[in-house]
Short mmCIF file of C-alpha atoms in Angstrom, two decimals:
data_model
loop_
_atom_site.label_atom_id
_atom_site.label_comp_id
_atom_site.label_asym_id
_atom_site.label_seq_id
_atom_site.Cartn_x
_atom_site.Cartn_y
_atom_site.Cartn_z
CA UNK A 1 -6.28 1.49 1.57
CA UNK A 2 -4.92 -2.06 2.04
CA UNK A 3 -4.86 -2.70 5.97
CA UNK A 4 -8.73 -3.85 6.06
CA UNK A 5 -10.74 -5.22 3.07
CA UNK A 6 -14.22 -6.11 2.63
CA UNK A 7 -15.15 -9.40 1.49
CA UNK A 8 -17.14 -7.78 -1.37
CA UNK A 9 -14.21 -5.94 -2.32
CA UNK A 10 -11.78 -9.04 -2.52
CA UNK A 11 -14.22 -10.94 -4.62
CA UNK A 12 -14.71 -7.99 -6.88
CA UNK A 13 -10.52 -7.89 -7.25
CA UNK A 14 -9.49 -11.18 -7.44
CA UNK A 15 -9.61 -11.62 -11.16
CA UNK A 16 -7.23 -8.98 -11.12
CA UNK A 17 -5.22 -9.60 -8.48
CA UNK A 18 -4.73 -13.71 -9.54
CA UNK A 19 -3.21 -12.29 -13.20
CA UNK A 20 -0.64 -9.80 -11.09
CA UNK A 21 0.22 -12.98 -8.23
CA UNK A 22 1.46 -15.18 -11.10
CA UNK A 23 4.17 -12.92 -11.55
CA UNK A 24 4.55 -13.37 -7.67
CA UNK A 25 6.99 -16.68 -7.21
CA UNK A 26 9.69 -16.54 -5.85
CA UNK A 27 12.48 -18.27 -7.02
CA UNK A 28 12.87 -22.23 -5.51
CA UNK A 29 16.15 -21.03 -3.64
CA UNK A 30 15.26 -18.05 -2.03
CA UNK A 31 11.86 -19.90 -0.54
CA UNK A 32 14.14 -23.10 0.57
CA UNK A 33 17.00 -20.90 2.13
CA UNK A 34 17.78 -22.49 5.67
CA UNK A 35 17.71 -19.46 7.25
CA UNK A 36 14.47 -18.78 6.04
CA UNK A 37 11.57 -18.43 8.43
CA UNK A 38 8.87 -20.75 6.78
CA UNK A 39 5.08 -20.05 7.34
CA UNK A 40 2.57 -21.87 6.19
CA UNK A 41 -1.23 -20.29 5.36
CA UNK A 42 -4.38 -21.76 5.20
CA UNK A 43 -7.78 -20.89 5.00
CA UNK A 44 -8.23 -21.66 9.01
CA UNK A 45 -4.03 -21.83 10.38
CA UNK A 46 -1.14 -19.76 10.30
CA UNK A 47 1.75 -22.41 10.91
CA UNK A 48 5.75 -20.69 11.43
CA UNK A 49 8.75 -22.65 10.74
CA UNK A 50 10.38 -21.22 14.57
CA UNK A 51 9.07 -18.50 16.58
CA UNK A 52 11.99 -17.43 17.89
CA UNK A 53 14.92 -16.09 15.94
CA UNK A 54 17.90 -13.31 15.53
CA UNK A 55 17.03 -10.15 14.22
CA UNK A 56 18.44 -8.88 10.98
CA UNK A 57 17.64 -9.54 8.44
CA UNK A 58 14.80 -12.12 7.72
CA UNK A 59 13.23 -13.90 5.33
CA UNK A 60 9.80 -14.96 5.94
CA UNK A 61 9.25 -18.15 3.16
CA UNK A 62 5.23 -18.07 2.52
CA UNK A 63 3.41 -20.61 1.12
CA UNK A 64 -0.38 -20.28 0.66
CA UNK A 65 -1.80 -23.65 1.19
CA UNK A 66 -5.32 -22.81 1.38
CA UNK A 67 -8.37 -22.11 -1.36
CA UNK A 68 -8.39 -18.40 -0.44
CA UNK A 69 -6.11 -15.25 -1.41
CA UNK A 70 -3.96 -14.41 1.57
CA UNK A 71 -2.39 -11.41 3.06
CA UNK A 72 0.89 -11.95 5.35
CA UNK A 73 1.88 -9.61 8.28
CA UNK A 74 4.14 -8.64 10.69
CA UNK A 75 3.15 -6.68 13.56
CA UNK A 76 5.01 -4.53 16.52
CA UNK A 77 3.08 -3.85 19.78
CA UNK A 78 0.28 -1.75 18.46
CA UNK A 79 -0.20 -3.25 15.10
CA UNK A 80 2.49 -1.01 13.44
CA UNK A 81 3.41 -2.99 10.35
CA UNK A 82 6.95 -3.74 10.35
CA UNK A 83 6.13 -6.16 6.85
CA UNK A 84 3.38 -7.18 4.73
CA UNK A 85 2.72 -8.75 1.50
CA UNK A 86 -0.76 -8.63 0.33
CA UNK A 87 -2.17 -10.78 -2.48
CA UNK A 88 -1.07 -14.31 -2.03
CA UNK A 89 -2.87 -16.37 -4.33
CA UNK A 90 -3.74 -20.27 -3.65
CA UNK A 91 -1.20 -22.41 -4.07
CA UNK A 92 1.26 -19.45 -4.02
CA UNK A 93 4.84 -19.51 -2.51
CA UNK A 94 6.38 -15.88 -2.13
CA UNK A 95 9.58 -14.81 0.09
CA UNK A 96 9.45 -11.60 1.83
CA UNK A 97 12.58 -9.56 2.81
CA UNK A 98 13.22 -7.61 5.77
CA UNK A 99 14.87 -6.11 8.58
CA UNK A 100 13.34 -6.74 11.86
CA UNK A 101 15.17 -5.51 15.04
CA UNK A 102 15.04 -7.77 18.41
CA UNK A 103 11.79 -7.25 20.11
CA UNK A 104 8.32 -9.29 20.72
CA UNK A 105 6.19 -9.26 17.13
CA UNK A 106 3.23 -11.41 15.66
CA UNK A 107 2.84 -13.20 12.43
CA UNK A 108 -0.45 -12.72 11.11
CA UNK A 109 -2.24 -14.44 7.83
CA UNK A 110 -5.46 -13.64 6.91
CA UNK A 111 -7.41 -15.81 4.29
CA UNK A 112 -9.76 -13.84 2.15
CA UNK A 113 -7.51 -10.69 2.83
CA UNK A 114 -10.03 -9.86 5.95
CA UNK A 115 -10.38 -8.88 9.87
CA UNK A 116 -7.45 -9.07 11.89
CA UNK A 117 -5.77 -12.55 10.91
CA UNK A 118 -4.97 -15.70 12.48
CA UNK A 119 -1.94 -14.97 14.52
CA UNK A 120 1.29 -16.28 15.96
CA UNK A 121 3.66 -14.70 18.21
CA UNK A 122 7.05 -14.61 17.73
CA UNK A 123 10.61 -13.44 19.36
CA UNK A 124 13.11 -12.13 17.59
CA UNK A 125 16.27 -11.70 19.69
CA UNK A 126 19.56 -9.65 19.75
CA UNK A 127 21.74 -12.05 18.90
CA UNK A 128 21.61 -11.83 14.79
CA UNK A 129 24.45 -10.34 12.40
CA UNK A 130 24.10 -6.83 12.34
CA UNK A 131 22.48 -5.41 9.27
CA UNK A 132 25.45 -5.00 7.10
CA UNK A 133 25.70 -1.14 5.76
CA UNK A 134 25.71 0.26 2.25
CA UNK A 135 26.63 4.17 2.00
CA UNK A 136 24.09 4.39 -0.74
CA UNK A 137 21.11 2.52 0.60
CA UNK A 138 21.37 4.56 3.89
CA UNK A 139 21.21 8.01 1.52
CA UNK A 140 18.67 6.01 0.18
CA UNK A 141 16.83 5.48 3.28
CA UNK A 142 17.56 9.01 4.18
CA UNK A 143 16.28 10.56 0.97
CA UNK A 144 13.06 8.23 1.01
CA UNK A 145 12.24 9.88 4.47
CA UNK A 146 12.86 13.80 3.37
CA UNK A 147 10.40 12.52 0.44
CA UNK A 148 7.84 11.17 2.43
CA UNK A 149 7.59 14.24 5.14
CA UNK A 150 7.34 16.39 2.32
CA UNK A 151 4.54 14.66 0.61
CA UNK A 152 2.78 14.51 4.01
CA UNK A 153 3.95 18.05 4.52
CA UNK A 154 2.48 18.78 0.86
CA UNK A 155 -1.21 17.13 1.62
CA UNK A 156 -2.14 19.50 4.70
CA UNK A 157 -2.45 22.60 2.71
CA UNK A 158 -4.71 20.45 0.02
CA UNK A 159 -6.70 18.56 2.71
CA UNK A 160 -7.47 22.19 4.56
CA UNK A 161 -8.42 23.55 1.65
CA UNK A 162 -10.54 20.74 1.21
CA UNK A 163 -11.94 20.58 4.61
CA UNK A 164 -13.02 24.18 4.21
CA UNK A 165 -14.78 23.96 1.37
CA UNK A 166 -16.82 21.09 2.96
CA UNK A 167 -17.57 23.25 5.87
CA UNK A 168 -18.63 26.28 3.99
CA UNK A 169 -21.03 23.96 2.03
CA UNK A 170 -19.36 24.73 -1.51
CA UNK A 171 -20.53 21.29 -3.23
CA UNK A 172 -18.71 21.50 -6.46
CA UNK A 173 -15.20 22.88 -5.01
CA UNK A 174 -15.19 20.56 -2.35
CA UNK A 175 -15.20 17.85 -5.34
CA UNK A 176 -12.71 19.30 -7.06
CA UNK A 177 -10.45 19.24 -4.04
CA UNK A 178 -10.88 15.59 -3.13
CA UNK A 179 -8.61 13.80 -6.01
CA UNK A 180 -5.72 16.39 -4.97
CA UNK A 181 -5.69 16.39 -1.42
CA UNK A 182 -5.11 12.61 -1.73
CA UNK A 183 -2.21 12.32 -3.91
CA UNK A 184 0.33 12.62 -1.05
CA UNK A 185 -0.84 10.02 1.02
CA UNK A 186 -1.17 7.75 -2.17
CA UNK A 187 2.43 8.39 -2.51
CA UNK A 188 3.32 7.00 0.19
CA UNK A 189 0.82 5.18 1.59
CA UNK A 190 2.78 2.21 3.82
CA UNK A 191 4.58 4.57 5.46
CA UNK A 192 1.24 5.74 6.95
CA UNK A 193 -0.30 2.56 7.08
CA UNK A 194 2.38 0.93 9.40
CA UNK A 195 0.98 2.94 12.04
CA UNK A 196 -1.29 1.42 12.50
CA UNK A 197 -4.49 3.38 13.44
CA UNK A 198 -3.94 6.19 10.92
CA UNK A 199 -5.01 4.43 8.17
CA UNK A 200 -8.80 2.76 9.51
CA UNK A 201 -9.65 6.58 10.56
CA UNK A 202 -8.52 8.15 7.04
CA UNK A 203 -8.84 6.19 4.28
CA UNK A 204 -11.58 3.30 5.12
CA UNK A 205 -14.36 2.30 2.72
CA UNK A 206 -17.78 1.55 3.64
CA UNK A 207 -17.84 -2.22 3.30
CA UNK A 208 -14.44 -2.46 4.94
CA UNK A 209 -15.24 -1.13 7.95
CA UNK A 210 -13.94 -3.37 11.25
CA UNK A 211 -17.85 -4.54 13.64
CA UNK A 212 -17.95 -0.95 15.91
CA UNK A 213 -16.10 1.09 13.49
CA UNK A 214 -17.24 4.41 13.52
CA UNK A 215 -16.92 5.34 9.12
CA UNK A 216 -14.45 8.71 8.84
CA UNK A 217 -11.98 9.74 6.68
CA UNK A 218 -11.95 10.80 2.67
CA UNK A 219 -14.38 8.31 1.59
CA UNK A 220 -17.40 8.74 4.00
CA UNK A 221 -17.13 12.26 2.74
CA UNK A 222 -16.63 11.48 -0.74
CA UNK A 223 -20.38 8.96 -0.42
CA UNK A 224 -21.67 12.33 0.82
CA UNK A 225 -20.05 14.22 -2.03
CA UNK A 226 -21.36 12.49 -4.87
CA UNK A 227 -24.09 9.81 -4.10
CA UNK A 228 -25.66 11.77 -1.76
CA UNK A 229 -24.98 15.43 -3.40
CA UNK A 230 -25.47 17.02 0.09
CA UNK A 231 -22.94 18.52 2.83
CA UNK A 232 -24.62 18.25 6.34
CA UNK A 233 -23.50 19.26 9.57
CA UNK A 234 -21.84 15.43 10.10
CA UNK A 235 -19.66 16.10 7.05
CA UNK A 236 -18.61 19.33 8.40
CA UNK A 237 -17.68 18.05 11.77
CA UNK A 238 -15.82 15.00 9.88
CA UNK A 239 -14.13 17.27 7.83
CA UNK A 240 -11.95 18.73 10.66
CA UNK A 241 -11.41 15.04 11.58
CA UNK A 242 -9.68 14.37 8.33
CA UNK A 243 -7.77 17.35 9.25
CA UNK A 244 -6.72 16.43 12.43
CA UNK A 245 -6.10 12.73 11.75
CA UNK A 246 -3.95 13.53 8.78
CA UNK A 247 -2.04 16.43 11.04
CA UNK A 248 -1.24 13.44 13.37
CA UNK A 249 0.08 11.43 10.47
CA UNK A 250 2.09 14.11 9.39
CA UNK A 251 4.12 14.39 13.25
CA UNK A 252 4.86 10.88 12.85
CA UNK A 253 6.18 10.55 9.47
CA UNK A 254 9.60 11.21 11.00
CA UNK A 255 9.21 8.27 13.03
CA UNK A 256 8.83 5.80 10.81
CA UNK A 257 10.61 2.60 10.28
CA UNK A 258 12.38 2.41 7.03
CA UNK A 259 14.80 0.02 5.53
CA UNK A 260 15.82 -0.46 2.04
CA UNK A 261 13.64 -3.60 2.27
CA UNK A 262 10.85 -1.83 3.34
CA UNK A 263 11.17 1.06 0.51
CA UNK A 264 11.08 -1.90 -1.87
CA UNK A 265 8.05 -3.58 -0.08
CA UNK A 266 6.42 -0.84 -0.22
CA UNK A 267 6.84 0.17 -3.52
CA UNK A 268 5.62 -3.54 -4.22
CA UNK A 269 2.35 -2.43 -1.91
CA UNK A 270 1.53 0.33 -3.43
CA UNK A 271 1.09 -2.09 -7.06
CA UNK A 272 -0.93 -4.46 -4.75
CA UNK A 273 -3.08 -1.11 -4.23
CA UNK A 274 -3.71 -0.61 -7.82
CA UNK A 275 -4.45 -3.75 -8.95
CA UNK A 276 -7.09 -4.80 -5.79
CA UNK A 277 -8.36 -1.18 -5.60
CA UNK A 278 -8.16 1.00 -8.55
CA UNK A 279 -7.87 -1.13 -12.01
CA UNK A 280 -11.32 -2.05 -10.35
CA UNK A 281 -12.43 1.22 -9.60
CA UNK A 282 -13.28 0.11 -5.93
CA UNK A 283 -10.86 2.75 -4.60
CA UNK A 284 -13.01 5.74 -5.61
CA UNK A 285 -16.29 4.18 -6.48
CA UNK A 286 -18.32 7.77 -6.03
CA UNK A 287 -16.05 10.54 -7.20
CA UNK A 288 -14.37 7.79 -10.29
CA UNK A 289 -11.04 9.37 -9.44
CA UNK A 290 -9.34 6.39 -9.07
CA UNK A 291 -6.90 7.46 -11.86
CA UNK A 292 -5.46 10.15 -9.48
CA UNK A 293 -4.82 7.69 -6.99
CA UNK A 294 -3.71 5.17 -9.28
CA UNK A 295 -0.78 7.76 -10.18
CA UNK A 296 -0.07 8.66 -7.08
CA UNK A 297 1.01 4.70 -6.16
CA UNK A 298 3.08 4.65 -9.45
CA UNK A 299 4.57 7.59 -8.81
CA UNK A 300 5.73 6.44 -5.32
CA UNK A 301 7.17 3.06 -6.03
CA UNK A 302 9.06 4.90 -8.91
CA UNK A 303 10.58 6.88 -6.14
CA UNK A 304 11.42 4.39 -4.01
CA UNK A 305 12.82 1.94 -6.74
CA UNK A 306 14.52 5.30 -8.36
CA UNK A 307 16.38 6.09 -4.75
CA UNK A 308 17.50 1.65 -4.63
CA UNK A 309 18.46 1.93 -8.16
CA UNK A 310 22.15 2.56 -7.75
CA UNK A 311 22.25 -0.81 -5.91
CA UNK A 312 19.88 -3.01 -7.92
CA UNK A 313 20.79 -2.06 -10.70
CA UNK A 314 25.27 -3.14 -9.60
CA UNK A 315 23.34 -6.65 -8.33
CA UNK A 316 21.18 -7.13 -10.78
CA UNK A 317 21.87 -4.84 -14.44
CA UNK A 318 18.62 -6.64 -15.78
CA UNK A 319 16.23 -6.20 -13.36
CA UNK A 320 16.95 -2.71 -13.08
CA UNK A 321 16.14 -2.59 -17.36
CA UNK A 322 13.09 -4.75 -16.80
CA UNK A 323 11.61 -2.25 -14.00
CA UNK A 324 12.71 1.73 -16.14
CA UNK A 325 10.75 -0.19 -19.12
CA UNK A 326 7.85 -1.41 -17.09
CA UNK A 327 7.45 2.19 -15.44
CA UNK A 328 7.89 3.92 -18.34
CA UNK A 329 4.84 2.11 -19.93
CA UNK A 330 2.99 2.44 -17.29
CA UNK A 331 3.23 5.89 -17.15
CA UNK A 332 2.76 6.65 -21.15
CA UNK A 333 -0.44 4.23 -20.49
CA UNK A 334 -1.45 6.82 -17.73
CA UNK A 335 -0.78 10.00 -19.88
CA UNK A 336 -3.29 8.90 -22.09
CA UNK A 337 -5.48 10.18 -19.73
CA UNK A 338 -4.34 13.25 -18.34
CA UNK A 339 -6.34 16.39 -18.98
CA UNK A 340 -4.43 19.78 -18.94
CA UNK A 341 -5.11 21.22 -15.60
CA UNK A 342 -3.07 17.83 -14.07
CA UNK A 343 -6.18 15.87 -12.90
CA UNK A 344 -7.64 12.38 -14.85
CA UNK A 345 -10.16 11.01 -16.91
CA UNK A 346 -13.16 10.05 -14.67
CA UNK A 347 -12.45 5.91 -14.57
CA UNK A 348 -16.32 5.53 -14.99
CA UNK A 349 -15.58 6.84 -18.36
CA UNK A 350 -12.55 3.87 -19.06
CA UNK A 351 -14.12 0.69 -20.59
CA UNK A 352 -12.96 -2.60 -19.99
CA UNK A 353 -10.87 -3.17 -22.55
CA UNK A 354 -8.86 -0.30 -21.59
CA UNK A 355 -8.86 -1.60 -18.15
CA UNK A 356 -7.28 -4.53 -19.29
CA UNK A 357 -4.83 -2.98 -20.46
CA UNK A 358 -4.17 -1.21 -17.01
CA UNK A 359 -4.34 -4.50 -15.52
CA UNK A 360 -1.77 -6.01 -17.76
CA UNK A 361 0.49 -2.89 -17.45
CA UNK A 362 0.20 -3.67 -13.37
CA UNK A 363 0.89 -6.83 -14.46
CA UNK A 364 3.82 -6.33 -16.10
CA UNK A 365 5.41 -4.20 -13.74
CA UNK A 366 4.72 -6.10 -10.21
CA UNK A 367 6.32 -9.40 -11.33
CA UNK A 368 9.84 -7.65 -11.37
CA UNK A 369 8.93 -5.27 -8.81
CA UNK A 370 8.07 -8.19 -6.03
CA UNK A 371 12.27 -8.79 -6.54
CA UNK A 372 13.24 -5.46 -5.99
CA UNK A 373 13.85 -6.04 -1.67
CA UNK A 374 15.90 -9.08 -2.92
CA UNK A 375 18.08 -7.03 -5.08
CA UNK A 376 19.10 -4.60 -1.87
CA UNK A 377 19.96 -7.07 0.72
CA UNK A 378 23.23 -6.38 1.81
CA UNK A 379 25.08 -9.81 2.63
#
């Protein structure tokens, strides 16, 4: 979950997240494009270069000027997330590519990677270029939205199955059932979290939670699971709220906004995910699944990047190398841990050196990864 942290959280991940945001720069040219949109964050401002300009697509030139890791949005009515880049370290400059369509949006930075942000509005008007088409990146778009309604499709079955074991009080099956009925949504993850609401109701952790919050979702449930080894009527009731919440997810799956950039930025979010949430084993911190979730965010940027291939790979031959070898170490790294009836190693069992060497492999992959979007812009 990457839409709200905790302060304790980012403190606890940003060892981890400072080795992956080296590999974050952008190249000088891209951040000093004159058609990019530059916006400058600090620890207490959020300062844009203009706050009005055509839609298309953007570029959105950040440069972290403050002592803090950052986190860069931008928000439609509602606080869908049309964009987001998470992990800007101090001292950091990163360029983020999108499309953005005309319509009133907001800017938001927030230092420390917390609460809602420091703000800006902006308009983005009518009067752009067109987004310029490519034949494969719209089968691309088309085949990333088939995969994500299946996978969302795919979790209600698990999450039921789930839910009633909570509800019938079955302890031990209900634990079995929580790694699996979360590997969909892990999948694809910021297609659920630019909605918005979805995510804060589903997939929120204790010391995360927003002043007022009512605490629901997998991981209130999975504190009741294991640290307190009980299932009272509360967890039964929240149970069918998973249920439901996750039903309403999957009816708006089709709705989604997706854009080759946003396949790529999201393929870069779900790294951002593993490195802040489960090299550090804050993800899972009862159950120790984190390893389940962990391949669930591989497995769905290697989708996404798999679907752009065709096109970053004619642009850019060597990126496209760099990224197959990354995954494919990634993966073997991950293997190591498999057990045969498809679930992990319990990460409370994985000792620092090896996550290290998780950490590295993250490493290694997000630097090419964060120039992915880059690679399927379409001038």
């Amino acid at each position: 979950m990457s839409a709200r942290r905790s302060t304790a959280a980012t403190l606890l991940t940003l060892a981890v997240a400072t080795a992956v945001l080296t590999g974050c720069t952008e190249r000088k040219s891209d951040a000093d494009s004159a058609d990019a949109v530059r916006v400058n964050a600090s620890d207490d401002a959020c300062e844009l270069s203009k706050t009005s300009f055509p839609g298309g697509h953007v570029q959105l030139a950040v440069h972290n000027k403050g002592s803090k890791t950052t986190e860069v949005y931008v928000y439609a009515p509602g606080d869908r997330i049309v964009t987001e880049r998470e992990n800007i370290g101090p001292g950091t400059k990163v360029t983020i590519n999108a499309e953005i369509k005309a319509g009133a949006y907001e800017v938001a930075c927030k230092p420390g990677m917390v609460g809602d942000g420091i703000r800006q509005k902006i308009t983005v008007t009518g009067d752009g270029a067109p987004v310029k088409s490519d034949p494969r990146l719209d089968a691309a778009v088309a085949a990333y939205r088939k995969y994500a309604q299946e996978q969302a499709d795919q979790t209600i079955p698990v999450v039921e199955q789930f839910a009633a074991a909570v509800k019938a009080g079955e302890l031990d099956q209900a634990k079995s059932l929580f790694a699996p009925s979360r590997v969909g949504w892990e999948r694809t993850e910021p297609v659920a979290e630019s909605f918005g609401d979805i995510d804060p109701k589903t997939d929120a952790r204790e010391d995360g939670l927003e002043q007022g919050q009512q605490w629901t979702g997998w991981h209130r449930l999975e504190k009741s699971l294991w640290a307190d080894n009980r299932i009272g009527d509360d967890e039964k009731k929240l149970a069918d709220q998973l249920v439901a919440d996750l039903k309403d997810w999957q009816k708006r799956v089709g709705s989604a906004e997706i854009t080759p950039t946003s396949m790529a930025n999201g393929a870069k979010e779900l790294l951002d995910e593993v490195a802040t949430n489960k090299v550090t084993g804050e993800e899972d911190r009862y159950s120790h699944t984190d390893l389940s979730d962990f391949a669930g965010n591989v497995e769905g940027a290697k989708k996404a990047y798999e679907l752009l291939k065709p096109v970053a790979a004619e642009k850019d031959a060597e990126l496209a190398k760099t990224l197959d070898g990354e995954f494919a170490a990634i993966e073997a790294l991950l293997a190591k841990y498999g057990q045969a009836d498809g679930s992990y190693a319990s990460y409370d069992q994985v000792g620092e050196p090896e996550r290290k060497a998780f950490s590295d492999a993250v490493n290694a992959l997000a630097e090419p990864l964060s120039k992915l979007a880059a690679a399927v812009v379409v001038k």
